[in-house]
PDB file of C-alpha atoms and ligand atoms in Angstrom:
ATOM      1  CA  UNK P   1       0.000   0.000   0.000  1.00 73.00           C
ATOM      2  CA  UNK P   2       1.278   3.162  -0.735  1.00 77.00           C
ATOM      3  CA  UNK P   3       2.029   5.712   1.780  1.00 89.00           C
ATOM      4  CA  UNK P   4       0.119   8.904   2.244  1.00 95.00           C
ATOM      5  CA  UNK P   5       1.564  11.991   3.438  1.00 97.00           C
ATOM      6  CA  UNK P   6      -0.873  13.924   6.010  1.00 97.00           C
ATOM      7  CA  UNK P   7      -0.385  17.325   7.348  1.00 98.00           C
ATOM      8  CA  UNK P   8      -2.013  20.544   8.902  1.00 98.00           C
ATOM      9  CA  UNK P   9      -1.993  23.852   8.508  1.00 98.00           C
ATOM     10  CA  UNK P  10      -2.417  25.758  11.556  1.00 98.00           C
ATOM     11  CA  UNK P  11      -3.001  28.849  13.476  1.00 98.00           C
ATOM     12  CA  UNK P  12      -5.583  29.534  15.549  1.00 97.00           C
ATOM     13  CA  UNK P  13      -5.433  32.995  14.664  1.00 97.00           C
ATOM     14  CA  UNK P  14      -7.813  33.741  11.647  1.00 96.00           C
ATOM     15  CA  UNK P  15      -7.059  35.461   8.222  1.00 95.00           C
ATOM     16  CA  UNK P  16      -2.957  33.880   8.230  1.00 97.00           C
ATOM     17  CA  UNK P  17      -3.213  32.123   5.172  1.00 97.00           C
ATOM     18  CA  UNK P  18      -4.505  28.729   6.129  1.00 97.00           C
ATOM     19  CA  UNK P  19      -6.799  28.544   3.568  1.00 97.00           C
ATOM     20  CA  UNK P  20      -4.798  30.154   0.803  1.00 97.00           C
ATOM     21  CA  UNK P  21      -1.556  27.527   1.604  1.00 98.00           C
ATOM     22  CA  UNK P  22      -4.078  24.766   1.611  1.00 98.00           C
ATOM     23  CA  UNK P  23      -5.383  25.250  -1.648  1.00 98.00           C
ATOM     24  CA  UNK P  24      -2.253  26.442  -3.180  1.00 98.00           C
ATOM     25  CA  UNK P  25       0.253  23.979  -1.689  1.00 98.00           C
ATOM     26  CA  UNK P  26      -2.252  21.066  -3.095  1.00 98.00           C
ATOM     27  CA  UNK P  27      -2.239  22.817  -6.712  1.00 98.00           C
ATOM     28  CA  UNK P  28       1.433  22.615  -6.294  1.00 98.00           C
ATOM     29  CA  UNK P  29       1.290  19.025  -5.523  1.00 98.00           C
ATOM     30  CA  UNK P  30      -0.840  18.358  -9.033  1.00 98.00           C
ATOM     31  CA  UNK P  31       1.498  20.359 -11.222  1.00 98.00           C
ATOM     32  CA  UNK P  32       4.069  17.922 -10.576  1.00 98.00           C
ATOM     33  CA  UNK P  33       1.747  14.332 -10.585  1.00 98.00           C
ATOM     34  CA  UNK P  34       1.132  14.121  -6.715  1.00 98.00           C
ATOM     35  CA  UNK P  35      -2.529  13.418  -5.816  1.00 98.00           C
ATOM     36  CA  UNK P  36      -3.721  15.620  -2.884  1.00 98.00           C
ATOM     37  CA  UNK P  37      -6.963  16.096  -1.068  1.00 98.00           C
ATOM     38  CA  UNK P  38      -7.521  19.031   0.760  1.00 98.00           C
ATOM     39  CA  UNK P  39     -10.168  18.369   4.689  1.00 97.00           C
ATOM     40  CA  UNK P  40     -11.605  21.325   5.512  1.00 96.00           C
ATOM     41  CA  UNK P  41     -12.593  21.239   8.790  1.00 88.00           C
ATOM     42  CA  UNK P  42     -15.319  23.813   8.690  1.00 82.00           C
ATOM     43  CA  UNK P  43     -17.732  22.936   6.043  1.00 74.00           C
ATOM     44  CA  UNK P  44     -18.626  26.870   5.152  1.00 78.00           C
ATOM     45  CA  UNK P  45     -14.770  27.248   4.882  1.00 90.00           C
ATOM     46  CA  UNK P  46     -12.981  29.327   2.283  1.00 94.00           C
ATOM     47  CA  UNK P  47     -11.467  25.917   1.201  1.00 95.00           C
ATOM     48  CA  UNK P  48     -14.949  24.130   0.405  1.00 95.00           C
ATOM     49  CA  UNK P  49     -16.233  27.342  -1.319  1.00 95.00           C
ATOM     50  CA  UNK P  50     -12.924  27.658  -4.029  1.00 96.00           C
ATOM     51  CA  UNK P  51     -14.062  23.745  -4.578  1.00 96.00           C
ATOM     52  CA  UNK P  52     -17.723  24.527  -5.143  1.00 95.00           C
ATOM     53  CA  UNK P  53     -16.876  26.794  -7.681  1.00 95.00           C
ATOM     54  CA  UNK P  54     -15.372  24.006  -9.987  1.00 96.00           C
ATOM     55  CA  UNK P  55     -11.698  25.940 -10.824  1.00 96.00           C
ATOM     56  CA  UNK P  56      -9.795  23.247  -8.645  1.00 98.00           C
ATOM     57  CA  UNK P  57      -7.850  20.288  -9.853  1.00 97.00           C
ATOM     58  CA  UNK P  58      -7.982  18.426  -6.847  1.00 98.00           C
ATOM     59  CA  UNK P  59     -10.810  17.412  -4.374  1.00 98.00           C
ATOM     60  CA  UNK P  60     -11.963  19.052  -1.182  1.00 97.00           C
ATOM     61  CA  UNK P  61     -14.013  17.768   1.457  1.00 96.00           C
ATOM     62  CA  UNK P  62     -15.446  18.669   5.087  1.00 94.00           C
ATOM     63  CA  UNK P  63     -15.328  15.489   6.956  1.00 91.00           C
ATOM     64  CA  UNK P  64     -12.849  13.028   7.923  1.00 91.00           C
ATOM     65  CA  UNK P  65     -13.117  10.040   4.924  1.00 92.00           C
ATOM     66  CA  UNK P  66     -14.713   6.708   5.989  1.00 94.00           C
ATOM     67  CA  UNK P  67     -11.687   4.650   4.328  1.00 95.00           C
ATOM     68  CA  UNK P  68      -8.578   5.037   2.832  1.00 94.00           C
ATOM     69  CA  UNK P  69      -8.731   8.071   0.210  1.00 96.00           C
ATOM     70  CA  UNK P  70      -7.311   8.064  -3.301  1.00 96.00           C
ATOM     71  CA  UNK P  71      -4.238  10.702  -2.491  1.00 98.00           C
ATOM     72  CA  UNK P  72      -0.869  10.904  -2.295  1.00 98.00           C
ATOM     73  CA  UNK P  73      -1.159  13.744  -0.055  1.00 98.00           C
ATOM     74  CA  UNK P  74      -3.837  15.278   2.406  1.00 98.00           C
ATOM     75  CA  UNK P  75      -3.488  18.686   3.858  1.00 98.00           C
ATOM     76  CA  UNK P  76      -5.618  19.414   6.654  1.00 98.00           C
ATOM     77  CA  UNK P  77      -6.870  22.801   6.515  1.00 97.00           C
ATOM     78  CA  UNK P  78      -8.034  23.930   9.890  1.00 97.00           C
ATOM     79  CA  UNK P  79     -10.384  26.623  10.748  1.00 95.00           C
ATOM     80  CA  UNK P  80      -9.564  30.100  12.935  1.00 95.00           C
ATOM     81  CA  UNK P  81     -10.252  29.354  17.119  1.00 95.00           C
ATOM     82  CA  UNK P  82      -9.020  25.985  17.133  1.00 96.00           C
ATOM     83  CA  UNK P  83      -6.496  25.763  19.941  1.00 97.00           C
ATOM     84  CA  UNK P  84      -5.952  22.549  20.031  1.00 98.00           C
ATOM     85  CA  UNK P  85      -2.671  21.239  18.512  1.00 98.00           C
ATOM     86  CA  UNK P  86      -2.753  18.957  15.340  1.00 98.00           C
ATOM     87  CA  UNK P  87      -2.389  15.463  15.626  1.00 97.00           C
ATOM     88  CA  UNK P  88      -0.210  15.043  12.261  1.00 97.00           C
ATOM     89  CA  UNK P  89       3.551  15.291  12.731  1.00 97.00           C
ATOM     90  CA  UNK P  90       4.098  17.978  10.679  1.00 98.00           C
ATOM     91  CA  UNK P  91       2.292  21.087  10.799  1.00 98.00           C
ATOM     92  CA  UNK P  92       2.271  24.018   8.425  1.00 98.00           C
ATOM     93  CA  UNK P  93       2.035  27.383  10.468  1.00 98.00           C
ATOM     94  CA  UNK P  94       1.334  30.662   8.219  1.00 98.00           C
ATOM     95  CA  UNK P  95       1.307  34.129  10.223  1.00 98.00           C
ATOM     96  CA  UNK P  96       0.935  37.711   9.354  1.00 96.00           C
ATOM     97  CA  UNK P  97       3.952  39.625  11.160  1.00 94.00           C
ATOM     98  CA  UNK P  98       1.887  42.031  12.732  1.00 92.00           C
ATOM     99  CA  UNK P  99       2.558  42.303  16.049  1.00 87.00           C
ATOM    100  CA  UNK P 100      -0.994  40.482  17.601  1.00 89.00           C
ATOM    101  CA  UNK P 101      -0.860  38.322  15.193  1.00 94.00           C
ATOM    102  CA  UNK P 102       3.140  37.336  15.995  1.00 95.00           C
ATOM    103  CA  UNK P 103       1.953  37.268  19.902  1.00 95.00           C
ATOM    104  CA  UNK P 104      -0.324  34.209  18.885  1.00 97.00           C
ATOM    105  CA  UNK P 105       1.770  32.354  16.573  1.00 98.00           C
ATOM    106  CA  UNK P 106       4.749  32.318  19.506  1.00 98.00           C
ATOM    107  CA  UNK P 107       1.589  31.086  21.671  1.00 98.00           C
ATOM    108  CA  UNK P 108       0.193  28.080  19.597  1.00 98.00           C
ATOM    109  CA  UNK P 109       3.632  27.112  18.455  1.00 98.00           C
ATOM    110  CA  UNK P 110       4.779  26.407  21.710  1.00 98.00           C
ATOM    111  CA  UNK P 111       2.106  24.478  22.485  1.00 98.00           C
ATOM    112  CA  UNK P 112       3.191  22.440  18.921  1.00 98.00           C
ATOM    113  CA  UNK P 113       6.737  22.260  19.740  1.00 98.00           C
ATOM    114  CA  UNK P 114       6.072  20.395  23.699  1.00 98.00           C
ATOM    115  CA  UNK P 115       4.396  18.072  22.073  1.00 98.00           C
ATOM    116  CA  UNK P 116       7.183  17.196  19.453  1.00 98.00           C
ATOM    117  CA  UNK P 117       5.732  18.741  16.624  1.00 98.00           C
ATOM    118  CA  UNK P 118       7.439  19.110  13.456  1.00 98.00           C
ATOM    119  CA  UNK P 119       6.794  23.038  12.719  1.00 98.00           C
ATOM    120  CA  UNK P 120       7.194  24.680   8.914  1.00 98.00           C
ATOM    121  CA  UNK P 121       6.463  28.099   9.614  1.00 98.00           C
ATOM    122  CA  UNK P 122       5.295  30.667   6.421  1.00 98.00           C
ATOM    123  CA  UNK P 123       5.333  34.442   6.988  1.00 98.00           C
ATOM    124  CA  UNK P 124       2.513  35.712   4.489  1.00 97.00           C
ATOM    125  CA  UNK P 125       1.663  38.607   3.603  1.00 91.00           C
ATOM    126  CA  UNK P 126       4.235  41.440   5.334  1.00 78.00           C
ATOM    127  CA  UNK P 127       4.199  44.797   4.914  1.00 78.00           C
ATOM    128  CA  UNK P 128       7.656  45.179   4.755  1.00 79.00           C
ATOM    129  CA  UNK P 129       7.791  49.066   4.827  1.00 87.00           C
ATOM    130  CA  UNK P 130       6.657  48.319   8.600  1.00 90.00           C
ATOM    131  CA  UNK P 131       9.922  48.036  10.570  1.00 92.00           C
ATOM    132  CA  UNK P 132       8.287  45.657  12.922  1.00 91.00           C
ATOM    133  CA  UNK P 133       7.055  43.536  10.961  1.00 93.00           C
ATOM    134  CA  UNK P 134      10.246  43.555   8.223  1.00 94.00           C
ATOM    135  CA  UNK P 135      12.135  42.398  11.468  1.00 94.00           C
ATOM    136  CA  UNK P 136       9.691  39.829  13.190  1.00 95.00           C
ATOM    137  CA  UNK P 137       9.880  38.568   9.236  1.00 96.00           C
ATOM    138  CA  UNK P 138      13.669  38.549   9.120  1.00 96.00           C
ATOM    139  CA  UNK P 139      13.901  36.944  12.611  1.00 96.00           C
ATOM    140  CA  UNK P 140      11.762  34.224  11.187  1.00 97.00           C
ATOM    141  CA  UNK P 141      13.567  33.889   7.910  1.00 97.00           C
ATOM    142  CA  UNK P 142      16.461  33.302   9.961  1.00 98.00           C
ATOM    143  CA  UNK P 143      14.934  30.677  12.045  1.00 97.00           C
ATOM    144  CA  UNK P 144      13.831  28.398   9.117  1.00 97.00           C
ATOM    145  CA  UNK P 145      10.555  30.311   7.990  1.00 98.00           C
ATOM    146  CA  UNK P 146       9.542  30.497   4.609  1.00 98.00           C
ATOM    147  CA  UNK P 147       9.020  33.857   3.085  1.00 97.00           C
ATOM    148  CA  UNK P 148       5.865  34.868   0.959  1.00 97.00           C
ATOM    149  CA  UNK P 149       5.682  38.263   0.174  1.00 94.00           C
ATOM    150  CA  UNK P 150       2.070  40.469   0.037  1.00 95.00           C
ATOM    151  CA  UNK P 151       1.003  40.681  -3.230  1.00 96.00           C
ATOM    152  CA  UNK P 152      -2.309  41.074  -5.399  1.00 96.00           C
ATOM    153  CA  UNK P 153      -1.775  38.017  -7.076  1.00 98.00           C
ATOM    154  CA  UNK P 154      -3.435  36.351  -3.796  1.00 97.00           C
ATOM    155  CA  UNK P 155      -6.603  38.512  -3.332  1.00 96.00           C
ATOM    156  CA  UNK P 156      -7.010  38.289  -7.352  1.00 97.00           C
ATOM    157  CA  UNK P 157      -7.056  34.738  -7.213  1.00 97.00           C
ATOM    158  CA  UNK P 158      -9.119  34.431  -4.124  1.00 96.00           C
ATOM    159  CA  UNK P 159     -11.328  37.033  -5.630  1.00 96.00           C
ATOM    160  CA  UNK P 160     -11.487  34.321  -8.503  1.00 96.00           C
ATOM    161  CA  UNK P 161     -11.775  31.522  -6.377  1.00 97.00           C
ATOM    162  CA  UNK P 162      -8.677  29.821  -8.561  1.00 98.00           C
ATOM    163  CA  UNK P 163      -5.239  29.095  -7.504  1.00 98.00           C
ATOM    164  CA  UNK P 164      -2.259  30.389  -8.184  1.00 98.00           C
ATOM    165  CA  UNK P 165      -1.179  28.141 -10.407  1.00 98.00           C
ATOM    166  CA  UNK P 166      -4.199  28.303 -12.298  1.00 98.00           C
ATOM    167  CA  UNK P 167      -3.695  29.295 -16.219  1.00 98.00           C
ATOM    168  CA  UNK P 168      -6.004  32.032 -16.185  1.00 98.00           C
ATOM    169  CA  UNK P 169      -3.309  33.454 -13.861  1.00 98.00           C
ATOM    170  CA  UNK P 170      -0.331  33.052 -16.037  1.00 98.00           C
ATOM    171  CA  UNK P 171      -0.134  36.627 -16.910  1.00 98.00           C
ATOM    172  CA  UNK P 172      -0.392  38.211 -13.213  1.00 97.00           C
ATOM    173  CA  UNK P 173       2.478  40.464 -11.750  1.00 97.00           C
ATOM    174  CA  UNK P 174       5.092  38.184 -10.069  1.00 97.00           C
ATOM    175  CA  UNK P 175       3.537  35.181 -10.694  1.00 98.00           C
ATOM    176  CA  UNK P 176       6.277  32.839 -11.401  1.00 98.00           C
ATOM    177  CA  UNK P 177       8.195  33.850  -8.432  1.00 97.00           C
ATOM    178  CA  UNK P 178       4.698  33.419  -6.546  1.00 98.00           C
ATOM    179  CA  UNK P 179       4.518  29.460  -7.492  1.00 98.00           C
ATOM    180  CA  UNK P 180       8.353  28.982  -6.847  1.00 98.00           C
ATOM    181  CA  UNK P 181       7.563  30.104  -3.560  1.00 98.00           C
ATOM    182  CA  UNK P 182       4.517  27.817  -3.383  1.00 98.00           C
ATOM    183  CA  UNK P 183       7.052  24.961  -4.443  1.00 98.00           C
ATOM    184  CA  UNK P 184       9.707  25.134  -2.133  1.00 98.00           C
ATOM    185  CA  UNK P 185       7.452  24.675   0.737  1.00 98.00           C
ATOM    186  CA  UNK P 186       5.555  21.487  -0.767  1.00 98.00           C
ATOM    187  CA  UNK P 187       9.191  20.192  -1.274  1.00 98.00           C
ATOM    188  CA  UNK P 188      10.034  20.792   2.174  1.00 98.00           C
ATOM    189  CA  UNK P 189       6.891  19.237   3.025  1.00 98.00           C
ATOM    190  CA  UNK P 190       7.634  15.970   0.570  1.00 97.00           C
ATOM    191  CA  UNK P 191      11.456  16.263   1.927  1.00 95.00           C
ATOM    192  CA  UNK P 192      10.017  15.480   5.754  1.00 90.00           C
ATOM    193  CA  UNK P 193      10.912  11.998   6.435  1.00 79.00           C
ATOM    194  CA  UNK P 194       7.108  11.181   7.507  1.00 68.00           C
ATOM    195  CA  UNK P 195       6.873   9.334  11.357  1.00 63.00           C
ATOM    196  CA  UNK P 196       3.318   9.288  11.105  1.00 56.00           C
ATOM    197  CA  UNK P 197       1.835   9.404   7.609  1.00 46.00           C
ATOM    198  CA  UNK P 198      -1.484   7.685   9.256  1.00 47.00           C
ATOM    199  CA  UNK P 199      -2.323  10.155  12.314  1.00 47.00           C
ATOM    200  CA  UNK P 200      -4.351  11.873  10.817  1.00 45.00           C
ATOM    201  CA  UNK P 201      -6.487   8.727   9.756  1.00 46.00           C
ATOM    202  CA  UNK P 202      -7.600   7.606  13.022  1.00 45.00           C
ATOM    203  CA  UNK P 203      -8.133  11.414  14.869  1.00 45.00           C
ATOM    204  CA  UNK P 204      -9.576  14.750  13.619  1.00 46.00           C
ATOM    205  CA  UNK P 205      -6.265  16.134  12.330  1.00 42.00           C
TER     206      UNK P 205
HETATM  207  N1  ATP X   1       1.094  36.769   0.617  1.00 75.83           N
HETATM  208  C1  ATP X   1      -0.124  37.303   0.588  1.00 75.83           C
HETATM  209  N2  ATP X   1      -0.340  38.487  -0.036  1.00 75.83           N
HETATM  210  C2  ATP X   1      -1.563  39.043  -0.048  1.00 75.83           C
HETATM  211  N3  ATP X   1      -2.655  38.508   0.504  1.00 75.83           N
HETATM  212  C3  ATP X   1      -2.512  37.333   1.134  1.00 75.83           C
HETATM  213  C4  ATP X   1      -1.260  36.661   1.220  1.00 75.83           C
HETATM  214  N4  ATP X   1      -1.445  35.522   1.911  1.00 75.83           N
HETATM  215  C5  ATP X   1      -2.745  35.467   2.238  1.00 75.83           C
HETATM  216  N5  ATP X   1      -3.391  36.561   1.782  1.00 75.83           N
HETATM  217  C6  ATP X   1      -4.818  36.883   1.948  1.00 75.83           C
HETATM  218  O1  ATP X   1      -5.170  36.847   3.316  1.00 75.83           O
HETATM  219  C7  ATP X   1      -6.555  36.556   3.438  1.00 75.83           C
HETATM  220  C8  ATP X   1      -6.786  35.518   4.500  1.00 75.83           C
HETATM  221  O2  ATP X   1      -6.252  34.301   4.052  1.00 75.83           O
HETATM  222  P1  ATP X   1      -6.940  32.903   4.368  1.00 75.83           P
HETATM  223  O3  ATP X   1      -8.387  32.946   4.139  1.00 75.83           O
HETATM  224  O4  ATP X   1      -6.143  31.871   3.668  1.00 75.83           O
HETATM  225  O5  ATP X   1      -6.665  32.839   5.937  1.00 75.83           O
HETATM  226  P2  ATP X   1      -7.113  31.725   6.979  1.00 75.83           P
HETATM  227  O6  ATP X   1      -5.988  31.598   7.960  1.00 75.83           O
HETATM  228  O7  ATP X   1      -7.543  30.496   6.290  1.00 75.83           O
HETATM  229  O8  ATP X   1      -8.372  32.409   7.687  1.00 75.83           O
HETATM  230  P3  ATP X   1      -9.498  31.688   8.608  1.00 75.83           P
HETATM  231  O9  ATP X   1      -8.823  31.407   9.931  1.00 75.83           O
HETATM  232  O10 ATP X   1     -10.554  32.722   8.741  1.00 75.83           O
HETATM  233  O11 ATP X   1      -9.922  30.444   7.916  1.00 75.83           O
HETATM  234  C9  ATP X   1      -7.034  36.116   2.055  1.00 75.83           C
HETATM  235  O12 ATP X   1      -7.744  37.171   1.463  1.00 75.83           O
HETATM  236  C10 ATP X   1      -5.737  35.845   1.326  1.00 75.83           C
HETATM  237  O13 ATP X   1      -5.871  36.048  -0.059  1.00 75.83           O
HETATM  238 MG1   MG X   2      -9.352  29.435   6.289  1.00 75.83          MG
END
């Protein structure tokens, strides 16, 4: 049987980017032949809607499946006020460097990191020409975090309901170095040697 990668993206903090790395991370994942399926754990989540639309190349559900799904790859996207820590090994964290915002991603990823967590964190969206935030998102940078900077291409393609990598997109500003970006975190994600592919199977995510 082949092994199925599962993992969460997390904050409880609402409006980080949980929804926009779900979807985008899995589009990612078909451009190069790997089967995902996103969970959305809230069934009027932003998630659920892009899906109901009909732009997506890739299946997205509210509940937890009754058997084994057909994917290579299931990203958990979880919904704003959920404290409680993923069960899935790895966890994707996206944050907004504002300074609130920073307060609660220190918060939940401590809780993540006592229980042996594996953390990818992704800064999204910073307003660089804020010194606070350029330097929460430097500190971060330096610590591991993935970078991915504010840009239009996001609220055009939620706006759209599409990815990014979506054809209809091809021409925006930035684009390519938007879907590198993208990329490089699902290959850090594949690169994970997994501990626990089937955690997320048995419990809520
Ligand atoms: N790098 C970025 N540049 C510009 N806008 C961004 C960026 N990243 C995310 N956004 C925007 O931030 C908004 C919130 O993102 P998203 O819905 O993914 O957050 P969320 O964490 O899932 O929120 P919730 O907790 O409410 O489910 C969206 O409009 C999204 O397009
Ligand atoms: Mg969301």
């Amino acid at each position: 049987m082949k092994k199925i990668k599962i993992i969460s993206i997390w904050n409880p903090k609402g409006g980080q980017g949980k929804s926009m790395l779900a979807i985008n991370l899995a589009a990612a994942a078909c451009e190069i032949g790997i089967k995902p399926l996103v969970i959305c754990q809230d069934q009027q989540g932003t998630s659920m809607l892009y899906y109901q639309t009909g732009n997506l190349p890739f299946e997205v559900i509210g509940d937890i499946p009754e058997s084994r799904p057909n994917a290579d790859l299931i990203i958990f996207d979880h919904q704003a006020s959920d404290w409680e820590v993923p069960d899935t090994h790895l966890l994707i964290m996206p944050l907004k460097p504002a300074r609130d915002q920073y307060a609660t991603y220190i918060d939940a990823f401590k809780r993540a990191d006592k229980k042996g967590r594996e953390i990818i964190t992704v800064v999204t969206d910073g307003q660089t020409h804020r010194a606070s935030e350029k330097s929460t998102t430097e500190f971060l940078r330096e610590e591991g975090a993935y970078i991915i900077p504010s840009s239009g291409v996001f609220s055009r393609a939620a706006e759209e309901y599409r990815t990014i990598y979506d054809t209809k997109l091809n021409k925006a500003y930035k684009i390519r170095e938007r879907r590198q970006e993208i990329s490089r975190i699902l290959g850090a994600i594949l690169m994970q040697q997994s501990e626990d592919t089937t955690a997320g199977e048995k419990t809520n995510g």
